[in-house]
Coordinates of C-alpha atoms and ligand atoms in Angstrom, one line a residue:
M27 CA 163.1 60.1 52.0
S28 CA 163.7 60.1 48.2
E29 CA 160.1 59.4 47.5
S30 CA 158.5 61.6 44.9
V31 CA 156.3 64.4 46.3
P32 CA 153.2 65.9 44.9
D33 CA 153.2 69.2 43.1
V34 CA 150.7 71.0 45.3
T35 CA 148.6 73.9 44.4
P36 CA 149.8 77.1 46.0
V37 CA 147.9 78.2 49.1
N38 CA 147.4 81.6 47.5
P39 CA 148.8 82.1 44.0
R40 CA 149.0 85.9 44.6
S41 CA 151.3 85.6 47.6
P42 CA 154.7 87.0 46.8
R43 CA 156.1 84.5 49.3
D44 CA 154.7 81.6 47.3
E45 CA 155.7 82.8 43.9
K46 CA 159.4 82.5 44.7
Q47 CA 159.3 78.9 46.0
P48 CA 158.7 75.7 44.2
Q49 CA 155.8 74.2 46.1
R50 CA 157.0 70.6 46.3
D51 CA 160.0 71.8 48.3
R52 CA 158.0 73.9 50.6
I53 CA 156.4 73.1 54.0
I54 CA 153.4 75.2 55.0
F55 CA 153.4 76.0 58.7
F56 CA 149.9 76.1 60.1
D57 CA 149.9 77.5 63.6
T58 CA 147.0 76.5 65.9
T59 CA 148.4 78.0 69.2
L60 CA 145.3 80.3 69.4
R61 CA 142.8 77.5 68.7
D62 CA 143.9 73.9 69.7
G63 CA 146.5 75.4 72.0
E64 CA 144.1 77.8 73.7
Q65 CA 141.6 74.9 74.2
S66 CA 143.8 73.3 76.8
P67 CA 143.7 73.8 80.5
G68 CA 145.7 76.8 81.7
C69 CA 146.0 78.2 78.2
V70 CA 142.9 80.5 78.0
M71 CA 143.8 83.8 76.5
H72 CA 141.9 87.1 76.5
G73 CA 141.2 89.0 73.2
N74 CA 144.0 91.4 73.6
E75 CA 146.5 88.6 74.5
K76 CA 145.4 86.7 71.4
L77 CA 145.9 89.8 69.2
R78 CA 149.3 90.4 70.7
M79 CA 150.3 86.7 70.1
A80 CA 148.8 86.8 66.6
H81 CA 151.1 89.8 65.6
Q82 CA 154.1 87.8 67.0
I83 CA 153.1 84.6 65.3
A84 CA 152.8 86.6 62.0
A85 CA 156.3 88.0 62.7
L86 CA 157.5 84.4 63.2
G87 CA 156.5 83.8 59.5
V88 CA 153.8 81.2 59.8
D89 CA 151.8 80.7 56.6
V90 CA 148.4 80.0 58.2
L91 CA 147.2 81.3 61.5
E92 CA 144.2 79.5 63.0
A93 CA 142.9 82.4 65.1
G94 CA 140.1 80.5 66.9
F95 CA 136.8 78.7 66.7
A96 CA 134.3 81.4 65.8
I97 CA 131.1 79.7 67.0
A98 CA 132.6 78.8 70.4
S99 CA 131.9 82.2 72.0
E100 CA 131.2 85.9 71.2
G101 CA 134.7 86.7 72.6
D102 CA 136.3 84.1 70.3
S103 CA 134.5 85.4 67.2
E104 CA 135.4 89.0 68.1
S105 CA 139.0 88.2 68.6
I106 CA 139.2 86.3 65.3
R107 CA 137.7 89.4 63.6
N108 CA 140.2 91.7 65.2
I109 CA 143.1 89.5 64.1
A110 CA 141.6 89.3 60.6
R111 CA 141.4 93.1 60.6
E112 CA 144.9 93.9 61.9
V113 CA 147.3 91.0 61.4
R114 CA 149.0 90.8 58.0
G115 CA 151.1 88.1 56.5
P116 CA 149.5 84.8 57.3
I117 CA 146.3 83.4 56.0
I118 CA 143.8 83.8 58.8
A119 CA 141.7 80.8 59.5
S120 CA 138.7 80.0 61.7
L121 CA 137.6 76.5 62.7
A122 CA 134.0 75.5 62.1
R123 CA 132.1 72.2 62.7
A124 CA 130.5 71.0 59.5
K125 CA 127.3 72.9 60.4
R126 CA 125.7 75.8 58.7
E127 CA 125.8 78.1 61.8
D128 CA 129.4 77.4 62.4
I129 CA 130.5 78.0 58.9
E130 CA 128.5 81.3 58.8
A131 CA 130.1 82.4 62.0
A132 CA 133.5 81.5 60.7
A133 CA 132.9 83.4 57.4
R134 CA 131.8 86.5 59.3
S135 CA 134.8 86.5 61.6
I136 CA 137.5 86.1 58.9
E137 CA 135.8 88.5 56.5
P138 CA 138.2 91.5 57.1
A139 CA 141.3 89.4 56.2
P140 CA 142.7 89.8 52.7
R141 CA 143.7 86.1 52.8
A142 CA 141.3 83.9 54.8
R143 CA 140.5 80.2 55.2
I144 CA 137.5 78.3 56.7
H145 CA 138.7 75.1 58.4
T146 CA 135.7 72.8 58.7
F147 CA 135.7 69.3 60.2
L148 CA 133.5 66.2 60.9
S149 CA 134.4 63.0 62.8
T150 CA 134.6 60.0 60.5
S151 CA 135.6 57.1 62.7
D152 CA 132.8 54.6 63.4
L153 CA 133.3 55.2 67.1
H154 CA 132.8 58.9 66.8
L155 CA 129.9 58.6 64.3
A156 CA 128.0 56.2 66.6
A157 CA 128.9 57.6 70.0
K158 CA 129.2 61.3 69.4
L159 CA 127.4 62.3 66.2
K160 CA 124.8 59.5 66.1
I161 CA 124.8 59.5 62.3
T162 CA 125.6 56.9 59.6
R163 CA 128.5 56.9 57.3
A164 CA 126.2 57.8 54.4
Q165 CA 124.9 60.8 56.4
A166 CA 128.4 61.9 57.2
L167 CA 129.4 61.9 53.5
D168 CA 126.3 64.0 52.6
Q169 CA 127.0 66.4 55.4
I170 CA 130.7 66.8 54.4
A171 CA 129.7 67.4 50.7
E172 CA 127.0 69.9 51.7
M173 CA 129.0 71.9 54.3
V174 CA 132.3 72.1 52.3
A175 CA 130.3 73.4 49.3
L176 CA 128.6 75.9 51.6
A177 CA 132.0 77.0 53.0
R178 CA 133.2 77.5 49.4
T179 CA 130.5 80.0 48.7
Y180 CA 132.1 82.2 51.3
C181 CA 135.8 81.5 50.7
D182 CA 138.1 80.0 48.1
D183 CA 140.4 78.5 50.6
I184 CA 138.8 75.6 52.4
E185 CA 140.4 73.1 54.7
F186 CA 138.5 69.9 55.6
S187 CA 139.5 67.6 58.5
P188 CA 138.0 64.2 59.0
E189 CA 138.3 64.2 62.8
D190 CA 139.8 60.9 64.2
A191 CA 141.1 60.1 60.7
T192 CA 143.7 57.7 62.0
R193 CA 140.9 55.5 63.5
T194 CA 138.7 55.8 60.5
D195 CA 138.1 52.7 58.2
P196 CA 140.5 53.3 55.3
D197 CA 137.9 52.5 52.6
F198 CA 135.6 55.0 54.2
L199 CA 138.4 57.6 54.6
V200 CA 139.0 57.4 50.8
K201 CA 135.3 58.2 50.2
V202 CA 135.4 61.1 52.7
C203 CA 138.5 62.6 51.0
E204 CA 136.9 62.2 47.6
A205 CA 133.7 63.9 48.8
A206 CA 135.5 66.8 50.4
I207 CA 137.7 67.4 47.3
Q208 CA 134.7 67.2 44.9
A209 CA 132.8 69.7 47.1
G210 CA 135.8 72.2 46.8
A211 CA 138.2 71.5 49.7
T212 CA 141.7 72.9 48.9
T213 CA 143.5 71.4 51.9
L214 CA 142.8 68.0 53.4
N215 CA 144.0 67.6 56.9
L216 CA 144.0 64.0 58.3
P217 CA 144.5 64.4 62.1
D218 CA 145.7 61.9 64.6
T219 CA 143.2 63.4 67.0
V220 CA 143.9 61.0 69.9
G221 CA 147.7 60.8 69.4
Y222 CA 147.6 57.0 69.0
C223 CA 149.5 56.5 65.7
L224 CA 153.1 55.3 65.2
P225 CA 155.1 57.2 62.6
Q226 CA 154.9 54.3 60.1
D227 CA 151.1 54.0 60.5
Y228 CA 150.6 57.7 59.9
A229 CA 152.8 57.7 56.8
E230 CA 151.0 54.7 55.5
M231 CA 147.6 56.4 55.8
F232 CA 148.8 59.3 53.7
R233 CA 150.4 57.0 51.1
M234 CA 147.1 55.1 50.9
V235 CA 145.0 58.2 50.3
R236 CA 147.5 59.6 47.7
E237 CA 147.2 56.3 45.8
R238 CA 143.5 55.9 46.0
V239 CA 141.8 59.3 46.1
P240 CA 141.1 60.9 42.6
G241 CA 142.2 64.6 42.4
I242 CA 144.3 64.4 45.5
E243 CA 147.3 65.6 43.6
N244 CA 145.7 69.0 43.2
I245 CA 145.2 69.7 46.9
V246 CA 147.5 70.2 49.9
L247 CA 147.7 67.3 52.4
S248 CA 148.1 68.3 56.0
A249 CA 149.2 66.6 59.2
H250 CA 147.8 67.4 62.7
C251 CA 149.4 65.4 65.4
H252 CA 148.9 65.1 69.2
D253 CA 151.6 64.2 71.6
D254 CA 149.8 61.7 73.9
L255 CA 152.6 59.2 73.2
G256 CA 155.3 61.8 72.7
L257 CA 155.2 61.2 68.9
A258 CA 153.6 64.4 67.5
V259 CA 156.7 65.7 65.9
A260 CA 157.9 62.3 64.7
N261 CA 154.5 61.6 63.2
S262 CA 154.5 65.0 61.5
L263 CA 157.9 64.2 59.9
A264 CA 156.7 60.8 58.8
A265 CA 153.7 62.4 57.1
I266 CA 156.0 64.8 55.3
Q267 CA 158.1 61.9 54.0
A268 CA 154.8 60.5 52.7
G269 CA 154.0 63.6 50.7
V270 CA 152.3 65.9 53.2
R271 CA 153.2 69.6 52.8
Q272 CA 151.3 71.3 55.6
V273 CA 152.1 70.7 59.3
E274 CA 149.7 71.9 62.0
C275 CA 151.6 72.8 65.2
A276 CA 151.7 75.1 68.2
I277 CA 154.2 77.3 70.0
N278 CA 155.7 75.4 73.0
G279 CA 153.6 72.4 71.7
I280 CA 150.5 73.5 73.6
G281 CA 147.2 71.9 72.7
E282 CA 144.5 69.4 73.9
R283 CA 145.8 67.0 76.5
A284 CA 149.5 66.4 75.9
G285 CA 149.5 69.0 73.2
N286 CA 150.1 69.4 69.5
A287 CA 153.3 69.1 67.5
S288 CA 155.8 71.7 68.7
L289 CA 156.3 74.4 66.0
E290 CA 159.8 75.3 67.2
E291 CA 161.0 71.7 67.1
L292 CA 159.7 71.1 63.6
A293 CA 161.3 74.4 62.4
A294 CA 164.6 73.6 64.0
I295 CA 164.6 70.1 62.5
F296 CA 164.2 71.5 59.0
V297 CA 167.1 73.8 59.5
T298 CA 169.5 71.5 61.5
R299 CA 168.8 68.4 59.4
R300 CA 168.5 70.0 55.9
D301 CA 170.8 67.2 54.7
Q302 CA 168.0 64.7 55.2
L303 CA 164.9 67.1 54.9
P304 CA 165.7 69.6 52.2
F305 CA 162.5 71.7 52.5
R306 CA 162.0 75.4 52.4
H307 CA 159.8 77.2 54.9
N308 CA 159.1 80.8 56.0
I309 CA 159.8 80.5 59.7
V310 CA 162.0 83.3 61.0
M311 CA 164.2 81.2 63.2
N312 CA 165.4 83.9 65.6
Q313 CA 161.8 84.7 66.5
L314 CA 161.2 81.2 68.0
Y315 CA 162.4 82.0 71.5
P316 CA 160.8 85.4 71.8
T317 CA 157.5 83.9 70.6
S318 CA 157.8 81.1 73.2
Q319 CA 158.5 83.6 75.9
M320 CA 155.6 85.8 74.9
L321 CA 153.2 82.9 75.0
A322 CA 154.5 82.1 78.6
T323 CA 153.3 85.6 79.6
C324 CA 149.8 85.1 78.2
I325 CA 149.1 81.6 79.7
S326 CA 149.7 80.0 83.0
F327 CA 152.9 78.1 82.2
G328 CA 156.0 78.3 80.2
A329 CA 158.0 75.6 78.3
A330 CA 159.4 73.0 80.7
P331 CA 163.1 73.7 81.4
N332 CA 164.2 70.6 79.5
K333 CA 162.0 71.4 76.5
A334 CA 163.9 71.2 73.2
I335 CA 164.8 74.5 71.5
V336 CA 163.1 76.9 73.9
G337 CA 163.4 75.4 77.4
A338 CA 165.6 77.2 79.9
N339 CA 168.1 74.4 79.9
A340 CA 168.0 73.7 76.1
F341 CA 171.4 75.3 75.7
A342 CA 172.7 75.1 79.2
H343 CA 175.9 73.1 79.7
A344 CA 176.4 72.2 83.3
A345 CA 178.9 69.3 83.4
G346 CA 182.5 70.4 83.5
I347 CA 183.5 68.2 80.6
H348 CA 180.8 69.7 78.4
Q349 CA 181.7 73.2 79.5
H350 CA 185.3 72.6 78.6
G351 CA 184.3 71.3 75.2
V352 CA 181.9 74.1 74.4
I353 CA 184.4 76.7 75.4
A354 CA 187.0 75.1 73.1
N355 CA 184.5 74.7 70.2
P356 CA 180.7 75.0 70.6
L357 CA 180.2 72.3 67.9
T358 CA 181.5 69.7 70.4
Y359 CA 178.1 69.7 72.2
E360 CA 175.8 72.1 70.3
I361 CA 174.0 71.1 67.1
M362 CA 172.7 74.6 66.6
T363 CA 173.6 77.9 68.3
P364 CA 171.3 79.5 70.9
Q365 CA 171.4 82.8 68.9
S366 CA 170.0 81.0 65.8
V367 CA 166.7 80.4 67.5
G368 CA 166.7 83.8 69.3
V369 CA 168.0 82.7 72.7
P370 CA 169.9 85.8 74.0
H371 CA 173.7 85.3 73.8
D372 CA 174.3 86.8 77.1
S373 CA 173.6 84.1 79.6
L374 CA 174.4 85.9 82.8
V375 CA 173.1 84.0 85.8
L376 CA 170.7 86.0 88.0
G377 CA 170.6 85.5 91.7
K378 CA 170.4 87.4 95.0
H379 CA 173.5 89.4 94.2
S380 CA 172.2 90.8 91.0
G381 CA 171.3 94.4 90.8
R382 CA 168.5 96.3 89.2
R383 CA 170.4 97.0 86.0
A384 CA 171.1 93.3 85.5
L385 CA 167.4 92.5 86.0
E386 CA 166.4 95.3 83.6
H387 CA 169.0 94.1 81.0
R388 CA 167.6 90.6 81.1
L389 CA 164.0 91.7 80.9
I390 CA 164.8 93.8 77.9
E391 CA 166.5 90.8 76.2
L392 CA 163.2 88.9 76.9
G393 CA 161.3 91.6 75.2
H394 CA 159.9 93.5 78.2
H395 CA 160.6 97.2 78.5
L396 CA 159.4 98.4 81.9
T397 CA 158.9 101.9 83.3
H398 CA 160.9 103.0 86.2
A399 CA 158.1 102.3 88.7
E400 CA 157.3 98.9 87.1
L401 CA 161.0 97.9 87.4
D402 CA 161.0 99.0 91.1
A403 CA 158.1 96.7 91.8
V404 CA 159.5 93.8 89.8
Y405 CA 162.9 94.2 91.5
H406 CA 161.3 94.1 94.9
R407 CA 159.6 90.8 94.1
F408 CA 162.8 89.6 92.5
T409 CA 164.8 90.1 95.7
Q410 CA 162.2 88.3 97.7
L411 CA 162.3 85.3 95.3
A412 CA 166.1 85.3 95.2
D413 CA 166.1 84.8 99.0
R414 CA 164.2 81.5 98.5
K415 CA 165.6 80.2 95.2
K416 CA 169.2 79.6 94.2
T417 CA 168.8 80.2 90.5
I418 CA 166.4 82.6 88.9
Y419 CA 165.3 81.3 85.5
D420 CA 163.9 83.5 82.7
Q421 CA 160.5 81.9 83.3
D422 CA 160.6 83.0 87.0
L423 CA 161.3 86.5 85.8
I424 CA 158.3 86.4 83.5
G425 CA 156.2 85.2 86.5
L426 CA 157.4 88.2 88.4
L427 CA 156.0 90.6 85.9
K428 CA 152.5 89.8 87.2
P429 CA 151.6 91.1 90.6
E430 CA 150.6 87.5 91.7
P431 CA 153.1 85.1 90.2
K432 CA 151.5 82.0 88.8
V433 CA 152.9 78.6 89.5
S434 CA 155.6 78.0 86.9
A435 CA 156.6 74.7 85.4
I436 CA 159.9 74.9 87.3
A437 CA 158.3 75.2 90.7
Ligands
MN9 MN1 143.7 68.8 67.7

């Protein structure tokens, strides 16, 4: 905790946000909702949904917004370009394999952004090199050096990720990091691609590279964790305590398989436990819940009801003893207020006795302003649902906004 931390190079020295903040105290939030998040089943978003989400993610105050994987499809590259053209605030990034055509596609798609990043990656574990890429370690080093240098010809802000870093031989990982830094990488992200690490292992890997890689003090180290063992947030924190200053995360923790580290959980930890983790960041806390809700309207599921921070039950007190305590003093059972993370204060319970005005009121709180006709249609579906279900959750209401309600996580 009290370990010394690196004095990292600012992401963008011209950014007014950065100028005010000493870098060693600052956590860079890198949001990958629209890339790693969108890659998972049920999370596909269309271009207009991605653009709408990107505006909201910018309003949330993230520092870097990974908008997609330009080479993946024509639609993806077009949507990155639209985001790069319209969305202001965050650095706009595109993912690219360490291949010429990927890097060129990424460079084209981020070109309209005033602040842009190419995020390129290559697997480095022996398993991935042999089974997937069918190249040797020496070939991998050459490819990393060549492709990072190529990316630098298009953009000054280059992130390199050795995929499967946590299962890469440590001596080889040191060489990989060195090659990427020498070729011009400005951020080094060491992902726990398969979500296998324990917090102490992940921290140890970062301490090891910080000790052994020349020039590492001049770049930003980044964590990218998956939640296969439910450790994505814990591993990200362990990495921060080992000197990492960028965390890659997603709204509602969506992402490949069990998902990425949850952005809202990390942000809430830094605010609630400032006593132990005294870091600055730019997240606008009361935008957490609206952003989570908006994502639920774009993909096929919302946050689970018991999800920390943004779940429907995250601030619900059902037991009589708890209710009594909270009424007397919220601090008895609440470590943060619902309002601080943007959960509407008014928690009226909607059911079959609720009227149109109550429904409209709640939908406006959730950020949905409907026309008269739309409200009529949603109200009709609401009364049908209220006949079948005792409690109508916010997530159910969001499902009702679409003519054919999708299966919600609550069902
Ligand atoms: Mn990932």
